[in-house]
Amino acid sequence: MSYSTADIRKFLGEVFSDEELDIFCFDHFPEVANDFGSGMSKTEEVQRLIEYCQRRELMPALLAALQATRPEQYQQRLGELVRGGPSQPSPAPPAPASQQRTLIVAVGGLAGLLLVVLAVTLLLRGANQPAAPALTQTPLPPSPTAPPTPTPTAPPPSPTPIPSPTPIPTEVPPPNFTTLQVLSVEAQMETQIQPGAEVTATTQLLELREVSFVQLGDNQYGYRVLLAVRNTTTETIRLALQPDYFGMEDEQGRAARLAYFCCAKPVDLVDPGRAREVLLFFEDSQRWGSGGKGGPDHLYMMVRGLLPVVRTSWLIRLLATAE
C-alpha cells in the first residue's frame, strides 16, 4: 500500500478541528494524546501523530481510522492512496486447438498441391527421356501443438491488522479521609504570566477553593486541596493537566509528597466560562499540621507551568499551637 504523508497531513489539518483532532487521537492513539502539551498547535499535533505512526509502522492503522471516522471525505480526498496502480493487460489466450488443426491441414494441402504441379512439369519436360523413378509424396508430419501458457495470478493482498484500541482510563477514586481542620487560605501571592498572554486576572483563571488538614489513616495525616481552573476565553479550550504542575512546600523549602492526583484523562475540553476542579492530596510526612513546637506556622500551595500561568502561589495558615 502506498501513501503520501503530505496528503495525510493536509487531510488531518483541513478536515479536523482542534477539538476533533484531540478526540480522534484520544480514541485511536492515546499514547500520542498523552504527549500533547497545553501550548501545542494543531500543526505540531498532526506532525507528532504522523511521526508516531511512521516509527511504529502504524500508517495503515491511521488510514483505517481516518476512513472509519470521516468516510466521505476520505473517499473523496485519500481514496487513491489505498488503491493499486493501473491494471496490466492480460496476455491474449492461445488459439483453440480446433483452429490450430485447421491451419495445419491447410498448410499440408497447399504443400501437396505444389508437389503435384512440380511432378507434372518434370514429366512433360522428360517425355522423350527415360522415365525417372516416380516421386513419392511424403506426408508432412503434423506440427506439434505447444501447451497454453498459464496466466500468472497475483496472490490476494493480506488484510492489514488494525491494533486493538487502548482502553480509556477512568478516574481513580480519592483516598478515604477524615477532615480535622479547614485551614485559612490567604490572598494569592506572587504570579508570573507567560509573555504575550492576555489574562486580566489570575484569580479568575485559578481559584484555590479549599485546603483542609485531614487524617488519611492510622498515624497518617495530610492535606486535601481543591483547586479550580476556569476557561476565561470565548472559545472551548483543551486543558492538559500534569501532576508536576502542583506542589506544596513549607517556609524552609521542604516539599510535601503528592499522594493523589485527580485526573486520569490526559485532555479535558472546557467550555467558555466553565471550570475544571482539580482534587489533590499531599502527605504531611513532616507533621506540619500537628502543631508541633518550633514547626512552621504556614505553608505555600504552588502552581507552576500551567500556561499561561508560569508560576503562582497561596499562603496557607496552619493550626495555632498553644503553649
PDB file of C-alpha atoms in Angstrom:
ATOM      1  CA  MET A   1       0.000   0.000   0.000  1.00  0.00           C
ATOM      2  CA  SER A   2       1.387   3.414  -0.981  1.00  0.00           C
ATOM      3  CA  TYR A   3       0.614   6.653   0.788  1.00  0.00           C
ATOM      4  CA  SER A   4       1.718  10.282   0.895  1.00  0.00           C
ATOM      5  CA  THR A   5       2.412  11.830   4.288  1.00  0.00           C
ATOM      6  CA  ALA A   6       1.857  15.279   2.774  1.00  0.00           C
ATOM      7  CA  ASP A   7      -1.685  14.327   1.710  1.00  0.00           C
ATOM      8  CA  ILE A   8      -2.409  12.772   5.120  1.00  0.00           C
ATOM      9  CA  ARG A   9      -1.044  15.863   6.917  1.00  0.00           C
ATOM     10  CA  LYS A  10      -3.208  18.136   4.739  1.00  0.00           C
ATOM     11  CA  PHE A  11      -6.272  15.922   5.297  1.00  0.00           C
ATOM     12  CA  LEU A  12      -5.872  15.995   9.103  1.00  0.00           C
ATOM     13  CA  GLY A  13      -5.305  19.743   9.167  1.00  0.00           C
ATOM     14  CA  GLU A  14      -8.311  20.642   6.983  1.00  0.00           C
ATOM     15  CA  VAL A  15     -10.952  18.025   7.910  1.00  0.00           C
ATOM     16  CA  PHE A  16     -10.491  18.020  11.726  1.00  0.00           C
ATOM     17  CA  SER A  17     -10.854  20.988  14.077  1.00  0.00           C
ATOM     18  CA  ASP A  18      -8.553  21.349  17.107  1.00  0.00           C
ATOM     19  CA  GLU A  19     -11.027  19.641  19.421  1.00  0.00           C
ATOM     20  CA  GLU A  20     -11.924  16.906  16.895  1.00  0.00           C
ATOM     21  CA  LEU A  21      -8.217  16.130  16.392  1.00  0.00           C
ATOM     22  CA  ASP A  22      -7.714  15.786  20.173  1.00  0.00           C
ATOM     23  CA  ILE A  23     -10.714  13.443  20.446  1.00  0.00           C
ATOM     24  CA  PHE A  24      -9.590  11.408  17.402  1.00  0.00           C
ATOM     25  CA  CYS A  25      -6.087  10.887  18.886  1.00  0.00           C
ATOM     26  CA  PHE A  26      -7.535  10.131  22.318  1.00  0.00           C
ATOM     27  CA  ASP A  27      -9.862   7.429  20.851  1.00  0.00           C
ATOM     28  CA  HIS A  28      -7.411   5.771  18.429  1.00  0.00           C
ATOM     29  CA  PHE A  29      -3.877   6.741  19.528  1.00  0.00           C
ATOM     30  CA  PRO A  30      -3.987   7.627  23.259  1.00  0.00           C
ATOM     31  CA  GLU A  31      -0.190   7.470  23.618  1.00  0.00           C
ATOM     32  CA  VAL A  32       0.064  10.394  21.181  1.00  0.00           C
ATOM     33  CA  ALA A  33      -2.690  12.299  23.011  1.00  0.00           C
ATOM     34  CA  ASN A  34      -0.818  11.840  26.306  1.00  0.00           C
ATOM     35  CA  ASP A  35       2.177  13.575  24.725  1.00  0.00           C
ATOM     36  CA  PHE A  36       0.243  16.705  23.657  1.00  0.00           C
ATOM     37  CA  GLY A  37       1.102  19.819  25.665  1.00  0.00           C
ATOM     38  CA  SER A  38      -1.277  22.619  26.573  1.00  0.00           C
ATOM     39  CA  GLY A  39       0.506  25.137  24.320  1.00  0.00           C
ATOM     40  CA  MET A  40       0.923  22.858  21.276  1.00  0.00           C
ATOM     41  CA  SER A  41      -0.622  23.974  17.956  1.00  0.00           C
ATOM     42  CA  LYS A  42      -2.716  21.717  15.724  1.00  0.00           C
ATOM     43  CA  THR A  43       0.100  21.582  13.120  1.00  0.00           C
ATOM     44  CA  GLU A  44       2.511  20.275  15.784  1.00  0.00           C
ATOM     45  CA  GLU A  45      -0.040  17.701  16.951  1.00  0.00           C
ATOM     46  CA  VAL A  46      -0.600  16.458  13.358  1.00  0.00           C
ATOM     47  CA  GLN A  47       3.154  16.130  12.799  1.00  0.00           C
ATOM     48  CA  ARG A  48       3.614  14.259  16.093  1.00  0.00           C
ATOM     49  CA  LEU A  49       0.797  11.835  15.164  1.00  0.00           C
ATOM     50  CA  ILE A  50       2.318  11.082  11.724  1.00  0.00           C
ATOM     51  CA  GLU A  51       5.824  10.600  13.181  1.00  0.00           C
ATOM     52  CA  TYR A  52       4.416   8.277  15.863  1.00  0.00           C
ATOM     53  CA  CYS A  53       2.631   6.098  13.256  1.00  0.00           C
ATOM     54  CA  GLN A  54       5.704   6.015  10.967  1.00  0.00           C
ATOM     55  CA  ARG A  55       8.058   4.907  13.767  1.00  0.00           C
ATOM     56  CA  ARG A  56       5.732   2.072  14.774  1.00  0.00           C
ATOM     57  CA  GLU A  57       4.631   1.111  11.217  1.00  0.00           C
ATOM     58  CA  LEU A  58       1.024   2.105  12.055  1.00  0.00           C
ATOM     59  CA  MET A  59       0.295   4.171   8.929  1.00  0.00           C
ATOM     60  CA  PRO A  60      -2.190   1.531   7.642  1.00  0.00           C
ATOM     61  CA  ALA A  61      -3.953   1.706  11.005  1.00  0.00           C
ATOM     62  CA  LEU A  62      -4.045   5.525  10.780  1.00  0.00           C
ATOM     63  CA  LEU A  63      -5.597   5.362   7.288  1.00  0.00           C
ATOM     64  CA  ALA A  64      -8.161   2.808   8.501  1.00  0.00           C
ATOM     65  CA  ALA A  65      -9.090   5.024  11.470  1.00  0.00           C
ATOM     66  CA  LEU A  66      -9.437   8.090   9.202  1.00  0.00           C
ATOM     67  CA  GLN A  67     -11.660   6.133   6.788  1.00  0.00           C
ATOM     68  CA  ALA A  68     -13.881   4.949   9.664  1.00  0.00           C
ATOM     69  CA  THR A  69     -14.135   8.457  11.201  1.00  0.00           C
ATOM     70  CA  ARG A  70     -14.564  10.535   8.002  1.00  0.00           C
ATOM     71  CA  PRO A  71     -15.683   8.033   5.295  1.00  0.00           C
ATOM     72  CA  GLU A  72     -16.994  10.550   2.735  1.00  0.00           C
ATOM     73  CA  GLN A  73     -14.061  12.981   2.929  1.00  0.00           C
ATOM     74  CA  TYR A  74     -11.632  10.040   2.993  1.00  0.00           C
ATOM     75  CA  GLN A  75     -13.123   8.573  -0.209  1.00  0.00           C
ATOM     76  CA  GLN A  76     -13.011  11.942  -1.995  1.00  0.00           C
ATOM     77  CA  ARG A  77      -9.510  13.029  -0.911  1.00  0.00           C
ATOM     78  CA  LEU A  78      -7.498   9.972   0.134  1.00  0.00           C
ATOM     79  CA  GLY A  79      -9.211   7.110  -1.707  1.00  0.00           C
ATOM     80  CA  GLU A  80      -6.413   6.858  -4.326  1.00  0.00           C
ATOM     81  CA  LEU A  81      -3.828   6.176  -1.565  1.00  0.00           C
ATOM     82  CA  VAL A  82      -5.187   2.714  -0.865  1.00  0.00           C
ATOM     83  CA  ARG A  83      -5.922   1.690  -4.449  1.00  0.00           C
ATOM     84  CA  GLY A  84      -3.421  -0.224  -6.533  1.00  0.00           C
ATOM     85  CA  GLY A  85      -1.862   1.138  -9.743  1.00  0.00           C
ATOM     86  CA  PRO A  86      -3.366   0.633 -13.235  1.00  0.00           C
ATOM     87  CA  SER A  87      -4.046  -2.994 -14.065  1.00  0.00           C
ATOM     88  CA  GLN A  88      -1.788  -4.659 -16.632  1.00  0.00           C
ATOM     89  CA  PRO A  89      -3.472  -6.122 -19.750  1.00  0.00           C
ATOM     90  CA  SER A  90      -3.675  -9.909 -19.652  1.00  0.00           C
ATOM     91  CA  PRO A  91      -1.917 -11.772 -22.491  1.00  0.00           C
ATOM     92  CA  ALA A  92      -4.188 -12.934 -25.270  1.00  0.00           C
ATOM     93  CA  PRO A  93      -5.351 -16.544 -24.759  1.00  0.00           C
ATOM     94  CA  PRO A  94      -3.903 -19.151 -27.152  1.00  0.00           C
ATOM     95  CA  ALA A  95      -5.922 -20.097 -30.176  1.00  0.00           C
ATOM     96  CA  PRO A  96      -8.255 -23.069 -29.668  1.00  0.00           C
ATOM     97  CA  ALA A  97      -6.916 -26.484 -30.694  1.00  0.00           C
ATOM     98  CA  SER A  98      -9.543 -26.792 -33.460  1.00  0.00           C
ATOM     99  CA  GLN A  99      -8.193 -23.633 -35.184  1.00  0.00           C
ATOM    100  CA  GLN A 100      -4.611 -24.935 -34.906  1.00  0.00           C
ATOM    101  CA  ARG A 101      -5.588 -28.243 -36.542  1.00  0.00           C
ATOM    102  CA  THR A 102      -7.385 -26.387 -39.367  1.00  0.00           C
ATOM    103  CA  LEU A 103      -4.263 -24.325 -40.040  1.00  0.00           C
ATOM    104  CA  ILE A 104      -2.042 -27.428 -40.150  1.00  0.00           C
ATOM    105  CA  VAL A 105      -4.380 -29.186 -42.629  1.00  0.00           C
ATOM    106  CA  ALA A 106      -4.488 -26.093 -44.862  1.00  0.00           C
ATOM    107  CA  VAL A 107      -0.680 -25.835 -44.972  1.00  0.00           C
ATOM    108  CA  GLY A 108      -0.310 -29.553 -45.667  1.00  0.00           C
ATOM    109  CA  GLY A 109      -2.835 -29.417 -48.546  1.00  0.00           C
ATOM    110  CA  LEU A 110      -1.058 -26.475 -50.154  1.00  0.00           C
ATOM    111  CA  ALA A 111       2.298 -28.265 -49.978  1.00  0.00           C
ATOM    112  CA  GLY A 112       0.786 -31.382 -51.580  1.00  0.00           C
ATOM    113  CA  LEU A 113      -0.658 -29.334 -54.451  1.00  0.00           C
ATOM    114  CA  LEU A 114       2.748 -27.763 -55.145  1.00  0.00           C
ATOM    115  CA  LEU A 115       4.370 -31.227 -55.316  1.00  0.00           C
ATOM    116  CA  VAL A 116       1.759 -32.408 -57.842  1.00  0.00           C
ATOM    117  CA  VAL A 117       2.366 -29.376 -60.094  1.00  0.00           C
ATOM    118  CA  LEU A 118       6.148 -29.938 -59.886  1.00  0.00           C
ATOM    119  CA  ALA A 119       5.755 -33.623 -60.837  1.00  0.00           C
ATOM    120  CA  VAL A 120       3.590 -32.834 -63.885  1.00  0.00           C
ATOM    121  CA  THR A 121       6.099 -30.226 -65.071  1.00  0.00           C
ATOM    122  CA  LEU A 122       9.001 -32.722 -64.878  1.00  0.00           C
ATOM    123  CA  LEU A 123       7.020 -35.393 -66.746  1.00  0.00           C
ATOM    124  CA  LEU A 124       6.261 -33.005 -69.610  1.00  0.00           C
ATOM    125  CA  ARG A 125       9.903 -31.954 -69.946  1.00  0.00           C
ATOM    126  CA  GLY A 126      11.237 -35.523 -69.896  1.00  0.00           C
ATOM    127  CA  ALA A 127       8.693 -37.188 -72.161  1.00  0.00           C
ATOM    128  CA  ASN A 128      11.453 -38.328 -74.645  1.00  0.00           C
ATOM    129  CA  GLN A 129      13.854 -39.315 -71.903  1.00  0.00           C
ATOM    130  CA  PRO A 130      13.929 -42.484 -69.866  1.00  0.00           C
ATOM    131  CA  ALA A 131      11.366 -42.397 -67.239  1.00  0.00           C
ATOM    132  CA  ALA A 132      12.682 -41.264 -63.916  1.00  0.00           C
ATOM    133  CA  PRO A 133      11.672 -43.026 -60.797  1.00  0.00           C
ATOM    134  CA  ALA A 134       8.286 -41.896 -59.674  1.00  0.00           C
ATOM    135  CA  LEU A 135       8.289 -39.353 -56.960  1.00  0.00           C
ATOM    136  CA  THR A 136       6.551 -40.375 -53.829  1.00  0.00           C
ATOM    137  CA  GLN A 137       4.899 -37.770 -51.715  1.00  0.00           C
ATOM    138  CA  THR A 138       5.895 -37.943 -48.110  1.00  0.00           C
ATOM    139  CA  PRO A 139       3.142 -36.581 -45.921  1.00  0.00           C
ATOM    140  CA  LEU A 140       4.209 -33.705 -43.712  1.00  0.00           C
ATOM    141  CA  PRO A 141       4.220 -34.551 -40.047  1.00  0.00           C
ATOM    142  CA  PRO A 142       1.749 -32.523 -38.057  1.00  0.00           C
ATOM    143  CA  SER A 143       3.294 -29.595 -36.269  1.00  0.00           C
ATOM    144  CA  PRO A 144       3.483 -30.091 -32.540  1.00  0.00           C
ATOM    145  CA  THR A 145       0.957 -28.052 -30.598  1.00  0.00           C
ATOM    146  CA  ALA A 146       2.536 -26.092 -27.751  1.00  0.00           C
ATOM    147  CA  PRO A 147       0.612 -26.275 -24.476  1.00  0.00           C
ATOM    148  CA  PRO A 148      -1.026 -22.992 -23.475  1.00  0.00           C
ATOM    149  CA  THR A 149       0.996 -20.882 -21.090  1.00  0.00           C
ATOM    150  CA  PRO A 150      -0.920 -20.352 -17.836  1.00  0.00           C
ATOM    151  CA  THR A 151      -1.551 -16.739 -16.920  1.00  0.00           C
ATOM    152  CA  PRO A 152       0.102 -15.941 -13.565  1.00  0.00           C
ATOM    153  CA  THR A 153      -2.270 -14.580 -10.961  1.00  0.00           C
ATOM    154  CA  ALA A 154      -1.160 -12.370  -8.071  1.00  0.00           C
ATOM    155  CA  PRO A 155      -1.948 -13.670  -4.577  1.00  0.00           C
ATOM    156  CA  PRO A 156      -4.745 -11.791  -2.808  1.00  0.00           C
ATOM    157  CA  PRO A 157      -3.476  -8.993  -0.532  1.00  0.00           C
ATOM    158  CA  SER A 158      -3.321  -9.919   3.111  1.00  0.00           C
ATOM    159  CA  PRO A 159      -5.597  -7.836   5.360  1.00  0.00           C
ATOM    160  CA  THR A 160      -3.916  -5.044   7.265  1.00  0.00           C
ATOM    161  CA  PRO A 161      -4.091  -5.749  11.009  1.00  0.00           C
ATOM    162  CA  ILE A 162      -5.696  -2.930  12.996  1.00  0.00           C
ATOM    163  CA  PRO A 163      -4.400  -2.664  16.579  1.00  0.00           C
ATOM    164  CA  SER A 164      -6.925  -3.058  19.338  1.00  0.00           C
ATOM    165  CA  PRO A 165      -7.916   0.276  20.896  1.00  0.00           C
ATOM    166  CA  THR A 166      -6.323   1.109  24.213  1.00  0.00           C
ATOM    167  CA  PRO A 167      -8.941   1.147  26.984  1.00  0.00           C
ATOM    168  CA  ILE A 168      -9.853   4.655  28.144  1.00  0.00           C
ATOM    169  CA  PRO A 169      -8.530   5.306  31.662  1.00  0.00           C
ATOM    170  CA  THR A 170     -11.037   6.101  34.356  1.00  0.00           C
ATOM    171  CA  GLU A 171     -10.808   8.431  37.324  1.00  0.00           C
ATOM    172  CA  VAL A 172      -9.181   6.805  40.357  1.00  0.00           C
ATOM    173  CA  PRO A 173     -11.319   7.405  43.464  1.00  0.00           C
ATOM    174  CA  PRO A 174      -9.728   9.645  46.124  1.00  0.00           C
ATOM    175  CA  PRO A 175      -8.463   8.097  49.376  1.00  0.00           C
ATOM    176  CA  ASN A 176     -10.658   7.850  52.451  1.00  0.00           C
ATOM    177  CA  PHE A 177     -10.070  10.694  54.884  1.00  0.00           C
ATOM    178  CA  THR A 178     -11.401  12.488  57.941  1.00  0.00           C
ATOM    179  CA  THR A 179     -11.355  16.286  57.967  1.00  0.00           C
ATOM    180  CA  LEU A 180      -9.649  17.611  61.106  1.00  0.00           C
ATOM    181  CA  GLN A 181      -9.458  21.322  60.294  1.00  0.00           C
ATOM    182  CA  VAL A 182     -10.241  23.620  57.360  1.00  0.00           C
ATOM    183  CA  LEU A 183      -7.205  25.865  57.053  1.00  0.00           C
ATOM    184  CA  SER A 184      -7.139  29.581  56.299  1.00  0.00           C
ATOM    185  CA  VAL A 185      -6.058  30.500  52.751  1.00  0.00           C
ATOM    186  CA  GLU A 186      -4.516  33.938  52.396  1.00  0.00           C
ATOM    187  CA  ALA A 187      -4.797  36.016  49.247  1.00  0.00           C
ATOM    188  CA  GLN A 188      -2.999  34.860  46.116  1.00  0.00           C
ATOM    189  CA  MET A 189       0.641  35.925  46.261  1.00  0.00           C
ATOM    190  CA  GLU A 190       3.285  36.184  43.537  1.00  0.00           C
ATOM    191  CA  THR A 191       2.068  35.473  40.000  1.00  0.00           C
ATOM    192  CA  GLN A 192       4.105  35.232  36.803  1.00  0.00           C
ATOM    193  CA  ILE A 193       2.239  35.193  33.465  1.00  0.00           C
ATOM    194  CA  GLN A 194       3.577  33.964  30.119  1.00  0.00           C
ATOM    195  CA  PRO A 195       4.752  36.933  27.979  1.00  0.00           C
ATOM    196  CA  GLY A 196       2.141  37.998  25.426  1.00  0.00           C
ATOM    197  CA  ALA A 197      -0.752  36.194  27.144  1.00  0.00           C
ATOM    198  CA  GLU A 198      -3.993  38.148  27.510  1.00  0.00           C
ATOM    199  CA  VAL A 199      -5.006  37.457  31.121  1.00  0.00           C
ATOM    200  CA  THR A 200      -6.801  40.197  33.045  1.00  0.00           C
ATOM    201  CA  ALA A 201      -6.848  38.479  36.468  1.00  0.00           C
ATOM    202  CA  THR A 202      -5.292  35.198  37.517  1.00  0.00           C
ATOM    203  CA  THR A 203      -7.839  34.959  40.354  1.00  0.00           C
ATOM    204  CA  GLN A 204     -10.445  34.253  37.661  1.00  0.00           C
ATOM    205  CA  LEU A 205      -8.245  31.695  35.899  1.00  0.00           C
ATOM    206  CA  LEU A 206      -7.074  29.832  39.046  1.00  0.00           C
ATOM    207  CA  GLU A 207      -9.060  29.621  42.278  1.00  0.00           C
ATOM    208  CA  LEU A 208      -7.870  27.832  45.438  1.00  0.00           C
ATOM    209  CA  ARG A 209     -11.233  26.873  46.881  1.00  0.00           C
ATOM    210  CA  GLU A 210     -10.252  24.897  49.999  1.00  0.00           C
ATOM    211  CA  VAL A 211      -7.295  23.423  51.897  1.00  0.00           C
ATOM    212  CA  SER A 212      -8.042  21.028  54.785  1.00  0.00           C
ATOM    213  CA  PHE A 213      -5.845  19.206  57.283  1.00  0.00           C
ATOM    214  CA  VAL A 214      -7.062  15.574  57.176  1.00  0.00           C
ATOM    215  CA  GLN A 215      -6.344  12.149  58.630  1.00  0.00           C
ATOM    216  CA  LEU A 216      -5.741   9.505  55.956  1.00  0.00           C
ATOM    217  CA  GLY A 217      -5.200   6.504  58.216  1.00  0.00           C
ATOM    218  CA  ASP A 218      -3.678   5.361  61.500  1.00  0.00           C
ATOM    219  CA  ASN A 219      -0.997   7.884  62.386  1.00  0.00           C
ATOM    220  CA  GLN A 220      -1.099   9.223  58.795  1.00  0.00           C
ATOM    221  CA  TYR A 221      -2.016  12.831  58.052  1.00  0.00           C
ATOM    222  CA  GLY A 222      -2.094  15.096  55.048  1.00  0.00           C
ATOM    223  CA  TYR A 223      -3.750  17.968  53.194  1.00  0.00           C
ATOM    224  CA  ARG A 224      -6.756  17.921  50.886  1.00  0.00           C
ATOM    225  CA  VAL A 225      -6.559  20.674  48.252  1.00  0.00           C
ATOM    226  CA  LEU A 226      -9.454  21.691  45.976  1.00  0.00           C
ATOM    227  CA  LEU A 227      -8.386  23.918  43.077  1.00  0.00           C
ATOM    228  CA  ALA A 228     -10.441  25.198  40.105  1.00  0.00           C
ATOM    229  CA  VAL A 229      -9.130  26.041  36.606  1.00  0.00           C
ATOM    230  CA  ARG A 230     -11.569  28.269  34.698  1.00  0.00           C
ATOM    231  CA  ASN A 231     -11.835  28.964  30.972  1.00  0.00           C
ATOM    232  CA  THR A 232     -11.900  32.769  30.757  1.00  0.00           C
ATOM    233  CA  THR A 233     -11.852  32.849  26.928  1.00  0.00           C
ATOM    234  CA  THR A 234     -14.776  32.853  24.472  1.00  0.00           C
ATOM    235  CA  GLU A 235     -13.835  29.509  22.895  1.00  0.00           C
ATOM    236  CA  THR A 236     -13.605  25.917  24.114  1.00  0.00           C
ATOM    237  CA  ILE A 237     -10.061  25.157  25.329  1.00  0.00           C
ATOM    238  CA  ARG A 238      -8.102  21.938  25.603  1.00  0.00           C
ATOM    239  CA  LEU A 239      -6.893  21.524  29.199  1.00  0.00           C
ATOM    240  CA  ALA A 240      -3.981  19.101  29.620  1.00  0.00           C
ATOM    241  CA  LEU A 241      -3.147  18.668  33.316  1.00  0.00           C
ATOM    242  CA  GLN A 242       0.014  17.053  34.697  1.00  0.00           C
ATOM    243  CA  PRO A 243       0.833  16.138  38.336  1.00  0.00           C
ATOM    244  CA  ASP A 244       4.091  18.086  38.287  1.00  0.00           C
ATOM    245  CA  TYR A 245       2.149  21.355  37.815  1.00  0.00           C
ATOM    246  CA  PHE A 246       1.200  21.307  41.534  1.00  0.00           C
ATOM    247  CA  GLY A 247       3.301  21.418  44.698  1.00  0.00           C
ATOM    248  CA  MET A 248       3.275  22.242  48.426  1.00  0.00           C
ATOM    249  CA  GLU A 249       6.243  23.493  50.480  1.00  0.00           C
ATOM    250  CA  ASP A 250       6.911  24.905  53.920  1.00  0.00           C
ATOM    251  CA  GLU A 251       8.678  28.177  54.615  1.00  0.00           C
ATOM    252  CA  GLN A 252      12.060  26.369  54.565  1.00  0.00           C
ATOM    253  CA  GLY A 253      11.513  24.923  51.046  1.00  0.00           C
ATOM    254  CA  ARG A 254      10.775  21.340  52.162  1.00  0.00           C
ATOM    255  CA  ALA A 255       8.284  19.758  49.746  1.00  0.00           C
ATOM    256  CA  ALA A 256       5.318  17.528  50.603  1.00  0.00           C
ATOM    257  CA  ARG A 257       4.731  14.398  48.532  1.00  0.00           C
ATOM    258  CA  LEU A 258       1.752  14.414  46.157  1.00  0.00           C
ATOM    259  CA  ALA A 259      -0.241  11.306  47.174  1.00  0.00           C
ATOM    260  CA  TYR A 260      -3.279  11.692  44.870  1.00  0.00           C
ATOM    261  CA  PHE A 261      -3.890  13.482  41.554  1.00  0.00           C
ATOM    262  CA  CYS A 262      -7.453  13.807  40.310  1.00  0.00           C
ATOM    263  CA  CYS A 263      -7.143  13.433  36.563  1.00  0.00           C
ATOM    264  CA  ALA A 264      -6.793  10.178  34.643  1.00  0.00           C
ATOM    265  CA  LYS A 265      -7.801  11.674  31.266  1.00  0.00           C
ATOM    266  CA  PRO A 266      -4.853  13.347  29.501  1.00  0.00           C
ATOM    267  CA  VAL A 267      -7.061  16.003  27.855  1.00  0.00           C
ATOM    268  CA  ASP A 268     -10.201  17.783  29.030  1.00  0.00           C
ATOM    269  CA  LEU A 269     -12.317  20.105  26.873  1.00  0.00           C
ATOM    270  CA  VAL A 270     -13.579  23.075  28.912  1.00  0.00           C
ATOM    271  CA  ASP A 271     -16.336  25.310  27.512  1.00  0.00           C
ATOM    272  CA  PRO A 272     -16.199  29.124  27.890  1.00  0.00           C
ATOM    273  CA  GLY A 273     -16.975  30.250  31.435  1.00  0.00           C
ATOM    274  CA  ARG A 274     -16.796  26.696  32.823  1.00  0.00           C
ATOM    275  CA  ALA A 275     -14.285  25.449  35.416  1.00  0.00           C
ATOM    276  CA  ARG A 276     -12.448  22.136  35.894  1.00  0.00           C
ATOM    277  CA  GLU A 277     -11.982  21.136  39.550  1.00  0.00           C
ATOM    278  CA  VAL A 278      -8.634  19.602  40.492  1.00  0.00           C
ATOM    279  CA  LEU A 279      -8.529  17.468  43.657  1.00  0.00           C
ATOM    280  CA  LEU A 280      -5.132  16.855  45.284  1.00  0.00           C
ATOM    281  CA  PHE A 281      -3.905  15.097  48.440  1.00  0.00           C
ATOM    282  CA  PHE A 282      -0.452  15.807  49.924  1.00  0.00           C
ATOM    283  CA  GLU A 283       1.145  13.694  52.677  1.00  0.00           C
ATOM    284  CA  ASP A 284       2.196  15.513  55.860  1.00  0.00           C
ATOM    285  CA  SER A 285       5.354  13.476  56.480  1.00  0.00           C
ATOM    286  CA  GLN A 286       6.905  16.437  58.345  1.00  0.00           C
ATOM    287  CA  ARG A 287       3.903  16.607  60.745  1.00  0.00           C
ATOM    288  CA  TRP A 288       3.477  20.292  59.969  1.00  0.00           C
ATOM    289  CA  GLY A 289      -0.240  20.336  60.673  1.00  0.00           C
ATOM    290  CA  SER A 290       0.052  18.611  64.058  1.00  0.00           C
ATOM    291  CA  GLY A 291       1.058  21.855  65.744  1.00  0.00           C
ATOM    292  CA  GLY A 292       4.467  20.708  66.941  1.00  0.00           C
ATOM    293  CA  LYS A 293       6.522  23.214  68.853  1.00  0.00           C
ATOM    294  CA  GLY A 294       9.063  25.008  66.683  1.00  0.00           C
ATOM    295  CA  GLY A 295       7.368  23.915  63.454  1.00  0.00           C
ATOM    296  CA  PRO A 296       6.323  26.236  60.611  1.00  0.00           C
ATOM    297  CA  ASP A 297       3.189  28.329  61.020  1.00  0.00           C
ATOM    298  CA  HIS A 298       2.307  28.454  57.313  1.00  0.00           C
ATOM    299  CA  LEU A 299       2.688  26.557  54.018  1.00  0.00           C
ATOM    300  CA  TYR A 300       2.711  27.515  50.338  1.00  0.00           C
ATOM    301  CA  MET A 301       0.451  25.938  47.710  1.00  0.00           C
ATOM    302  CA  MET A 302       2.048  26.439  44.273  1.00  0.00           C
ATOM    303  CA  VAL A 303       1.060  26.009  40.610  1.00  0.00           C
ATOM    304  CA  ARG A 304       3.878  26.020  38.032  1.00  0.00           C
ATOM    305  CA  GLY A 305       3.874  25.564  34.253  1.00  0.00           C
ATOM    306  CA  LEU A 306       0.083  25.594  33.724  1.00  0.00           C
ATOM    307  CA  LEU A 307       0.314  28.094  30.864  1.00  0.00           C
ATOM    308  CA  PRO A 308      -0.381  30.955  30.539  1.00  0.00           C
ATOM    309  CA  VAL A 309       0.394  30.916  34.303  1.00  0.00           C
ATOM    310  CA  VAL A 310       4.135  30.346  34.683  1.00  0.00           C
ATOM    311  CA  ARG A 311       4.032  30.421  38.483  1.00  0.00           C
ATOM    312  CA  THR A 312       1.634  31.429  41.257  1.00  0.00           C
ATOM    313  CA  SER A 313       1.220  30.585  44.965  1.00  0.00           C
ATOM    314  CA  TRP A 314      -1.023  30.981  48.006  1.00  0.00           C
ATOM    315  CA  LEU A 315      -0.068  31.248  51.690  1.00  0.00           C
ATOM    316  CA  ILE A 316      -1.863  28.794  53.989  1.00  0.00           C
ATOM    317  CA  ARG A 317      -2.016  29.346  57.768  1.00  0.00           C
ATOM    318  CA  LEU A 318      -1.502  26.229  59.912  1.00  0.00           C
ATOM    319  CA  LEU A 319      -3.126  25.453  63.235  1.00  0.00           C
ATOM    320  CA  ALA A 320      -2.078  27.665  66.129  1.00  0.00           C
ATOM    321  CA  THR A 321      -0.094  25.878  68.873  1.00  0.00           C
ATOM    322  CA  ALA A 322      -0.961  26.545  72.499  1.00  0.00           C
ATOM    323  CA  GLU A 323       1.983  26.720  74.913  1.00  0.00           C
TER     324      GLU A 323
END
